[in-house]
């Protein structure tokens, strides 16, 4: 009630991206007050044997994770973990820092309980993330979501994933290859058969050079058709990829309640939140029907406990939330 009646109206006075930075920074600061983090954990963390899941070799205390994009630089993962998440995914991170797309680039659609973003992988670079992960507390499961810099042409994209993968390897529990954001020019073409196969094959070979095995997942777009998903599954299986995250944001604007004129004024970007849920659910269900044993993380539009249960029943082993939170 305090959030709905007081905090949320205040935050909505600010542009969406500014409000995000205010709220996360304040929450991080508050968590540094003695006992506050422990109190938060006692309120939000719920432990039960039935919630524990073992997926791609990792034992999760519960199946609910924080999706990539919320904490792009690994600045807030420790404070967010106090909210009871079973795991936290940070990134997308690129080899060198980049500003991302010009602001404004994050837009609220209250009528649809949705967001449109065209952030463009704004982040401080992989070296800055590594330094923060060196202070990671024990027992917290962290995934590293990696991508390519905007200025890197697609024919050289493998080099960017290579750099991030090798530098992060000692510090994260699993990796996610992000080739599905709509906000970096031509990135989604890396989902095509030949470039995707080359990338996954290369990253699998990099992993084979490491002393310890860590899972690699692929995050896919909701805008792929079934034939394209079939191609992805074939390439994933061929290259020992451990699972799929379904899905990223969508470029679709179908069936929105927000006036069309407002949507046009906002312009391009990825849509997340409630309107994405049904499509994400469809993709997860289709993946499960085609790959009964493949680990799947379901994400996209999950905003209620009922949504979470639906996603798990559709075949997701784990779920992630962001916009709904």
CSV table of C-alpha atoms in Angstrom, one decimal:
chain,number,residue,atom,x,y,z
A,1,UNK,CA,0.0,0.0,0.0
A,2,UNK,CA,2.8,2.4,0.8
A,3,UNK,CA,4.4,1.8,-2.6
A,4,UNK,CA,1.1,2.1,-4.5
A,5,UNK,CA,-0.2,5.2,-2.7
A,6,UNK,CA,3.0,7.1,-2.1
A,7,UNK,CA,6.2,5.9,-3.6
A,8,UNK,CA,4.9,5.0,-7.1
A,9,UNK,CA,3.1,8.3,-7.7
A,10,UNK,CA,6.3,10.2,-6.7
A,11,UNK,CA,8.4,8.1,-9.0
A,12,UNK,CA,6.0,8.6,-11.9
A,13,UNK,CA,6.7,12.3,-11.7
A,14,UNK,CA,10.1,11.6,-13.1
A,15,UNK,CA,11.0,10.2,-16.6
A,16,UNK,CA,11.1,6.4,-16.5
A,17,UNK,CA,14.9,6.0,-16.8
A,18,UNK,CA,15.5,8.6,-14.1
A,19,UNK,CA,13.0,7.0,-11.8
A,20,UNK,CA,14.7,3.6,-12.3
A,21,UNK,CA,18.1,5.1,-11.2
A,22,UNK,CA,16.6,6.9,-8.2
A,23,UNK,CA,14.8,3.9,-6.9
A,24,UNK,CA,17.7,1.4,-7.4
A,25,UNK,CA,20.2,3.8,-5.9
A,26,UNK,CA,18.1,4.6,-2.9
A,27,UNK,CA,17.4,0.9,-2.3
A,28,UNK,CA,21.1,0.2,-2.5
A,29,UNK,CA,21.8,3.0,0.0
A,30,UNK,CA,19.1,1.9,2.4
A,31,UNK,CA,20.4,-1.7,2.3
A,32,UNK,CA,23.8,-0.5,3.6
A,33,UNK,CA,22.1,0.6,6.9
A,34,UNK,CA,22.9,-2.0,9.6
A,35,UNK,CA,20.2,-4.7,9.8
A,36,UNK,CA,18.1,-3.3,6.9
A,37,UNK,CA,19.3,-6.0,4.5
A,38,UNK,CA,18.6,-8.7,7.1
A,39,UNK,CA,15.1,-7.3,7.6
A,40,UNK,CA,14.4,-7.2,3.9
A,41,UNK,CA,15.5,-10.8,3.6
A,42,UNK,CA,13.3,-11.8,6.5
A,43,UNK,CA,10.3,-10.1,4.8
A,44,UNK,CA,10.8,-11.2,1.2
A,45,UNK,CA,12.8,-14.4,1.3
A,46,UNK,CA,10.8,-17.6,1.6
A,47,UNK,CA,12.5,-21.0,1.7
A,48,UNK,CA,10.8,-24.3,1.1
A,49,UNK,CA,12.1,-27.6,-0.2
A,50,UNK,CA,9.5,-27.6,-2.9
A,51,UNK,CA,10.8,-24.4,-4.4
A,52,UNK,CA,14.3,-25.6,-4.9
A,53,UNK,CA,15.3,-26.4,-8.4
A,54,UNK,CA,18.4,-28.0,-9.9
A,55,UNK,CA,18.8,-26.8,-13.5
A,56,UNK,CA,21.8,-27.1,-15.9
A,57,UNK,CA,23.9,-28.3,-12.9
A,58,UNK,CA,23.1,-25.3,-10.6
A,59,UNK,CA,21.0,-25.7,-7.4
A,60,UNK,CA,18.6,-22.7,-7.2
A,61,UNK,CA,16.9,-21.9,-3.9
A,62,UNK,CA,13.7,-20.9,-5.8
A,63,UNK,CA,12.8,-20.6,-9.5
A,64,UNK,CA,12.3,-16.8,-9.6
A,65,UNK,CA,15.1,-14.7,-11.0
A,66,UNK,CA,15.7,-11.0,-11.8
A,67,UNK,CA,16.1,-10.6,-15.6
A,68,UNK,CA,18.9,-8.9,-17.4
A,69,UNK,CA,18.6,-5.3,-18.1
A,70,UNK,CA,17.6,-4.2,-14.6
A,71,UNK,CA,21.2,-4.2,-13.4
A,72,UNK,CA,23.4,-3.6,-16.5
A,73,UNK,CA,26.7,-3.1,-14.7
A,74,UNK,CA,26.5,-5.3,-11.6
A,75,UNK,CA,25.9,-2.3,-9.3
A,76,UNK,CA,22.7,-3.5,-7.6
A,77,UNK,CA,22.8,-7.3,-7.7
A,78,UNK,CA,23.6,-7.6,-4.0
A,79,UNK,CA,20.8,-5.3,-2.8
A,80,UNK,CA,18.3,-6.9,-5.3
A,81,UNK,CA,19.1,-10.3,-3.9
A,82,UNK,CA,17.8,-9.3,-0.6
A,83,UNK,CA,14.3,-9.2,-2.2
A,84,UNK,CA,14.3,-13.0,-2.2
A,85,UNK,CA,15.3,-13.8,-5.9
A,86,UNK,CA,16.7,-17.2,-6.4
A,87,UNK,CA,19.2,-15.8,-8.9
A,88,UNK,CA,20.1,-12.5,-10.5
A,89,UNK,CA,21.2,-11.9,-14.1
A,90,UNK,CA,23.3,-8.9,-14.8
A,91,UNK,CA,24.1,-7.1,-18.1
A,92,UNK,CA,23.9,-7.0,-21.0
A,93,UNK,CA,27.6,-6.1,-20.8
A,94,UNK,CA,29.9,-5.3,-23.8
A,95,UNK,CA,33.7,-5.4,-24.1
A,96,UNK,CA,34.0,-1.6,-23.8
A,97,UNK,CA,31.8,1.0,-22.2
A,98,UNK,CA,29.2,2.7,-24.4
A,99,UNK,CA,26.5,5.3,-23.8
A,100,UNK,CA,23.7,3.5,-25.6
A,101,UNK,CA,21.1,5.3,-27.6
A,102,UNK,CA,20.1,8.9,-27.0
A,103,UNK,CA,17.7,9.8,-24.3
A,104,UNK,CA,14.8,9.6,-23.8
A,105,UNK,CA,14.9,5.8,-24.4
A,106,UNK,CA,12.6,4.3,-21.8
A,107,UNK,CA,8.8,4.9,-22.0
A,108,UNK,CA,5.9,3.9,-19.8
A,109,UNK,CA,2.6,2.6,-21.2
A,110,UNK,CA,0.4,2.6,-18.1
A,111,UNK,CA,-2.7,1.7,-20.1
A,112,UNK,CA,-1.0,-1.6,-21.0
A,113,UNK,CA,1.2,-2.1,-17.9
A,114,UNK,CA,4.1,-2.1,-20.3
A,115,UNK,CA,7.4,-0.4,-21.2
A,116,UNK,CA,9.1,0.4,-24.5
A,117,UNK,CA,12.9,0.7,-24.3
A,118,UNK,CA,15.6,1.4,-26.8
A,119,UNK,CA,18.5,1.5,-24.3
A,120,UNK,CA,21.1,0.1,-26.7
A,121,UNK,CA,23.3,-1.8,-24.3
A,122,UNK,CA,24.3,1.2,-22.3
A,123,UNK,CA,26.9,-0.1,-19.8
A,124,UNK,CA,30.3,0.7,-18.3
A,125,UNK,CA,32.1,-2.2,-20.0
A,126,UNK,CA,33.1,-5.7,-18.8
A,127,UNK,CA,36.2,-4.6,-16.8
A,128,UNK,CA,34.0,-2.5,-14.5
A,129,UNK,CA,31.6,-5.4,-14.0
A,130,UNK,CA,34.4,-7.8,-13.2
A,131,UNK,CA,35.7,-5.4,-10.4
A,132,UNK,CA,32.2,-5.4,-8.8
A,133,UNK,CA,31.9,-9.1,-9.1
A,134,UNK,CA,35.1,-9.6,-7.2
A,135,UNK,CA,33.1,-8.5,-4.1
A,136,UNK,CA,30.2,-10.9,-4.7
A,137,UNK,CA,28.9,-12.6,-1.6
A,138,UNK,CA,29.0,-16.4,-1.4
A,139,UNK,CA,25.9,-18.3,-2.2
A,140,UNK,CA,24.4,-15.7,-4.5
A,141,UNK,CA,23.7,-17.1,-8.0
A,142,UNK,CA,24.7,-14.6,-10.7
A,143,UNK,CA,24.3,-15.0,-14.5
A,144,UNK,CA,26.3,-12.9,-16.9
A,145,UNK,CA,24.4,-11.6,-20.0
A,146,UNK,CA,26.9,-10.6,-22.8
A,147,UNK,CA,26.6,-8.8,-26.1
A,148,UNK,CA,28.5,-6.9,-28.7
A,149,UNK,CA,29.3,-3.2,-28.9
A,150,UNK,CA,27.3,-1.1,-31.3
A,151,UNK,CA,30.3,-0.1,-33.4
A,152,UNK,CA,31.4,-3.7,-33.9
A,153,UNK,CA,30.3,-5.1,-37.3
A,154,UNK,CA,28.5,-8.4,-37.2
A,155,UNK,CA,31.3,-10.1,-39.0
A,156,UNK,CA,33.5,-9.4,-35.9
A,157,UNK,CA,30.8,-9.9,-33.3
A,158,UNK,CA,32.4,-13.2,-32.1
A,159,UNK,CA,35.4,-11.3,-30.9
A,160,UNK,CA,33.2,-9.2,-28.6
A,161,UNK,CA,31.4,-12.2,-27.1
A,162,UNK,CA,34.9,-13.9,-26.8
A,163,UNK,CA,36.2,-11.0,-24.7
A,164,UNK,CA,33.3,-10.8,-22.3
A,165,UNK,CA,33.1,-14.6,-21.9
A,166,UNK,CA,36.8,-15.0,-21.0
A,167,UNK,CA,36.9,-12.0,-18.6
A,168,UNK,CA,33.7,-12.9,-16.8
A,169,UNK,CA,34.2,-16.7,-16.6
A,170,UNK,CA,35.7,-16.8,-13.1
A,171,UNK,CA,32.9,-14.5,-11.7
A,172,UNK,CA,29.5,-15.7,-12.9
A,173,UNK,CA,27.6,-19.0,-12.5
A,174,UNK,CA,26.2,-19.1,-16.0
A,175,UNK,CA,26.3,-17.2,-19.3
A,176,UNK,CA,23.6,-15.8,-21.6
A,177,UNK,CA,24.4,-14.8,-25.1
A,178,UNK,CA,22.1,-11.9,-26.1
A,179,UNK,CA,21.6,-11.9,-29.8
A,180,UNK,CA,18.0,-10.8,-29.6
A,181,UNK,CA,17.8,-7.2,-28.4
A,182,UNK,CA,16.0,-5.1,-31.0
A,183,UNK,CA,18.0,-2.0,-29.9
A,184,UNK,CA,21.4,-2.6,-31.3
A,185,UNK,CA,21.5,-2.3,-35.2
A,186,UNK,CA,21.6,-5.7,-37.0
A,187,UNK,CA,22.1,-7.6,-33.7
A,188,UNK,CA,19.1,-9.9,-34.4
A,189,UNK,CA,20.6,-11.1,-37.6
A,190,UNK,CA,23.0,-13.0,-35.4
A,191,UNK,CA,20.0,-15.3,-34.8
A,192,UNK,CA,20.2,-16.4,-38.5
A,193,UNK,CA,21.5,-20.0,-39.0
A,194,UNK,CA,25.1,-19.4,-40.1
A,195,UNK,CA,26.2,-16.6,-37.8
A,196,UNK,CA,24.4,-18.2,-34.8
A,197,UNK,CA,26.0,-21.6,-35.4
A,198,UNK,CA,29.5,-19.9,-35.7
A,199,UNK,CA,28.9,-18.0,-32.5
A,200,UNK,CA,27.7,-20.9,-30.4
A,201,UNK,CA,30.4,-23.2,-31.7
A,202,UNK,CA,33.1,-20.7,-30.8
A,203,UNK,CA,31.8,-20.1,-27.3
A,204,UNK,CA,31.5,-23.8,-26.7
A,205,UNK,CA,35.1,-24.2,-27.7
A,206,UNK,CA,36.1,-21.4,-25.4
A,207,UNK,CA,34.4,-23.2,-22.5
A,208,UNK,CA,36.2,-26.4,-23.3
A,209,UNK,CA,39.5,-24.5,-22.5
A,210,UNK,CA,38.4,-23.7,-19.0
A,211,UNK,CA,39.1,-25.7,-15.9
A,212,UNK,CA,35.5,-25.7,-14.8
A,213,UNK,CA,32.3,-26.2,-16.8
A,214,UNK,CA,29.7,-23.4,-16.7
A,215,UNK,CA,26.4,-23.4,-18.5
A,216,UNK,CA,25.7,-21.3,-21.6
A,217,UNK,CA,22.2,-20.2,-22.5
A,218,UNK,CA,20.9,-18.4,-25.6
A,219,UNK,CA,18.3,-15.6,-25.2
A,220,UNK,CA,15.9,-15.5,-28.2
A,221,UNK,CA,13.4,-13.0,-29.5
A,222,UNK,CA,9.6,-13.5,-29.3
A,223,UNK,CA,9.3,-12.4,-32.9
A,224,UNK,CA,10.8,-15.7,-34.3
A,225,UNK,CA,8.4,-18.0,-36.1
A,226,UNK,CA,8.2,-21.7,-35.5
A,227,UNK,CA,10.5,-22.6,-38.4
A,228,UNK,CA,13.1,-20.2,-37.0
A,229,UNK,CA,12.8,-21.6,-33.5
A,230,UNK,CA,13.3,-25.1,-35.0
A,231,UNK,CA,16.5,-23.8,-36.6
A,232,UNK,CA,17.6,-22.3,-33.2
A,233,UNK,CA,16.9,-25.6,-31.4
A,234,UNK,CA,19.0,-27.5,-34.0
A,235,UNK,CA,21.9,-25.2,-33.6
A,236,UNK,CA,21.6,-25.2,-29.8
A,237,UNK,CA,21.7,-29.0,-29.7
A,238,UNK,CA,24.6,-29.2,-32.1
A,239,UNK,CA,26.8,-26.9,-30.1
A,240,UNK,CA,26.1,-28.2,-26.5
A,241,UNK,CA,24.3,-25.1,-25.4
A,242,UNK,CA,22.7,-25.7,-22.0
A,243,UNK,CA,19.4,-23.9,-22.4
A,244,UNK,CA,17.2,-21.1,-23.8
A,245,UNK,CA,15.8,-17.9,-22.3
A,246,UNK,CA,12.5,-17.1,-23.9
A,247,UNK,CA,11.9,-14.3,-24.6
A,248,UNK,CA,13.5,-10.9,-25.1
A,249,UNK,CA,11.4,-7.8,-25.8
A,250,UNK,CA,9.2,-7.6,-28.9
A,251,UNK,CA,9.0,-5.2,-31.8
A,252,UNK,CA,5.3,-5.9,-32.2
A,253,UNK,CA,2.8,-3.2,-31.2
A,254,UNK,CA,-0.3,-5.4,-31.7
A,255,UNK,CA,-3.4,-5.1,-29.5
A,256,UNK,CA,-2.2,-2.3,-27.3
A,257,UNK,CA,-4.6,0.0,-25.4
A,258,UNK,CA,-2.2,2.9,-25.6
A,259,UNK,CA,-3.3,5.4,-28.3
A,260,UNK,CA,-1.6,4.8,-31.7
A,261,UNK,CA,-0.5,8.4,-31.8
A,262,UNK,CA,1.4,8.0,-28.6
A,263,UNK,CA,3.1,4.8,-29.8
A,264,UNK,CA,4.1,6.5,-33.0
A,265,UNK,CA,5.6,9.4,-31.1
A,266,UNK,CA,7.6,7.0,-28.9
A,267,UNK,CA,9.1,5.4,-32.0
A,268,UNK,CA,11.2,2.2,-32.2
A,269,UNK,CA,12.2,0.0,-29.3
A,270,UNK,CA,11.5,-3.3,-27.5
A,271,UNK,CA,8.1,-3.7,-25.8
A,272,UNK,CA,8.0,-5.5,-22.5
A,273,UNK,CA,5.4,-6.0,-19.8
A,274,UNK,CA,1.9,-7.5,-19.8
A,275,UNK,CA,1.3,-7.5,-23.6
A,276,UNK,CA,4.3,-9.7,-24.1
A,277,UNK,CA,3.1,-12.5,-21.8
A,278,UNK,CA,1.0,-14.5,-24.1
A,279,UNK,CA,3.6,-14.6,-26.8
A,280,UNK,CA,6.4,-15.5,-24.4
A,281,UNK,CA,4.1,-18.3,-23.0
A,282,UNK,CA,3.6,-19.6,-26.6
A,283,UNK,CA,7.3,-19.7,-27.3
A,284,UNK,CA,8.0,-21.5,-24.0
A,285,UNK,CA,5.3,-24.0,-24.7
A,286,UNK,CA,6.5,-24.6,-28.3
A,287,UNK,CA,10.1,-25.0,-27.1
A,288,UNK,CA,9.0,-27.6,-24.5
A,289,UNK,CA,7.0,-29.6,-27.0
A,290,UNK,CA,10.0,-29.7,-29.3
A,291,UNK,CA,12.7,-30.2,-26.7
A,292,UNK,CA,11.3,-32.1,-23.7
A,293,UNK,CA,14.6,-32.1,-21.8
A,294,UNK,CA,16.0,-28.7,-22.7
A,295,UNK,CA,16.3,-26.2,-19.7
A,296,UNK,CA,14.2,-23.2,-20.4
A,297,UNK,CA,14.0,-19.9,-18.5
A,298,UNK,CA,10.6,-18.2,-19.2
A,299,UNK,CA,10.5,-14.4,-19.1
A,300,UNK,CA,8.3,-11.8,-20.6
A,301,UNK,CA,5.2,-10.1,-19.1
A,302,UNK,CA,5.1,-12.1,-15.9
A,303,UNK,CA,3.3,-9.7,-13.5
A,304,UNK,CA,1.2,-11.9,-11.2
A,305,UNK,CA,1.6,-15.1,-9.3
A,306,UNK,CA,-0.8,-16.7,-11.7
A,307,UNK,CA,1.4,-15.6,-14.7
A,308,UNK,CA,4.3,-17.3,-13.0
A,309,UNK,CA,2.5,-20.5,-12.4
A,310,UNK,CA,1.3,-20.5,-16.0
A,311,UNK,CA,4.8,-20.1,-17.3
A,312,UNK,CA,6.1,-22.9,-15.2
A,313,UNK,CA,3.2,-25.2,-16.3
A,314,UNK,CA,4.0,-24.3,-19.9
A,315,UNK,CA,7.4,-25.8,-19.5
A,316,UNK,CA,9.7,-23.2,-18.0
A,317,UNK,CA,12.2,-24.6,-15.5
A,318,UNK,CA,12.9,-21.2,-14.1
A,319,UNK,CA,11.3,-17.8,-14.6
A,320,UNK,CA,12.5,-14.2,-14.6
A,321,UNK,CA,10.8,-10.9,-14.0
A,322,UNK,CA,11.6,-7.2,-14.7
A,323,UNK,CA,8.9,-4.9,-16.0
A,324,UNK,CA,6.2,-6.5,-13.9
A,325,UNK,CA,8.2,-5.9,-10.7
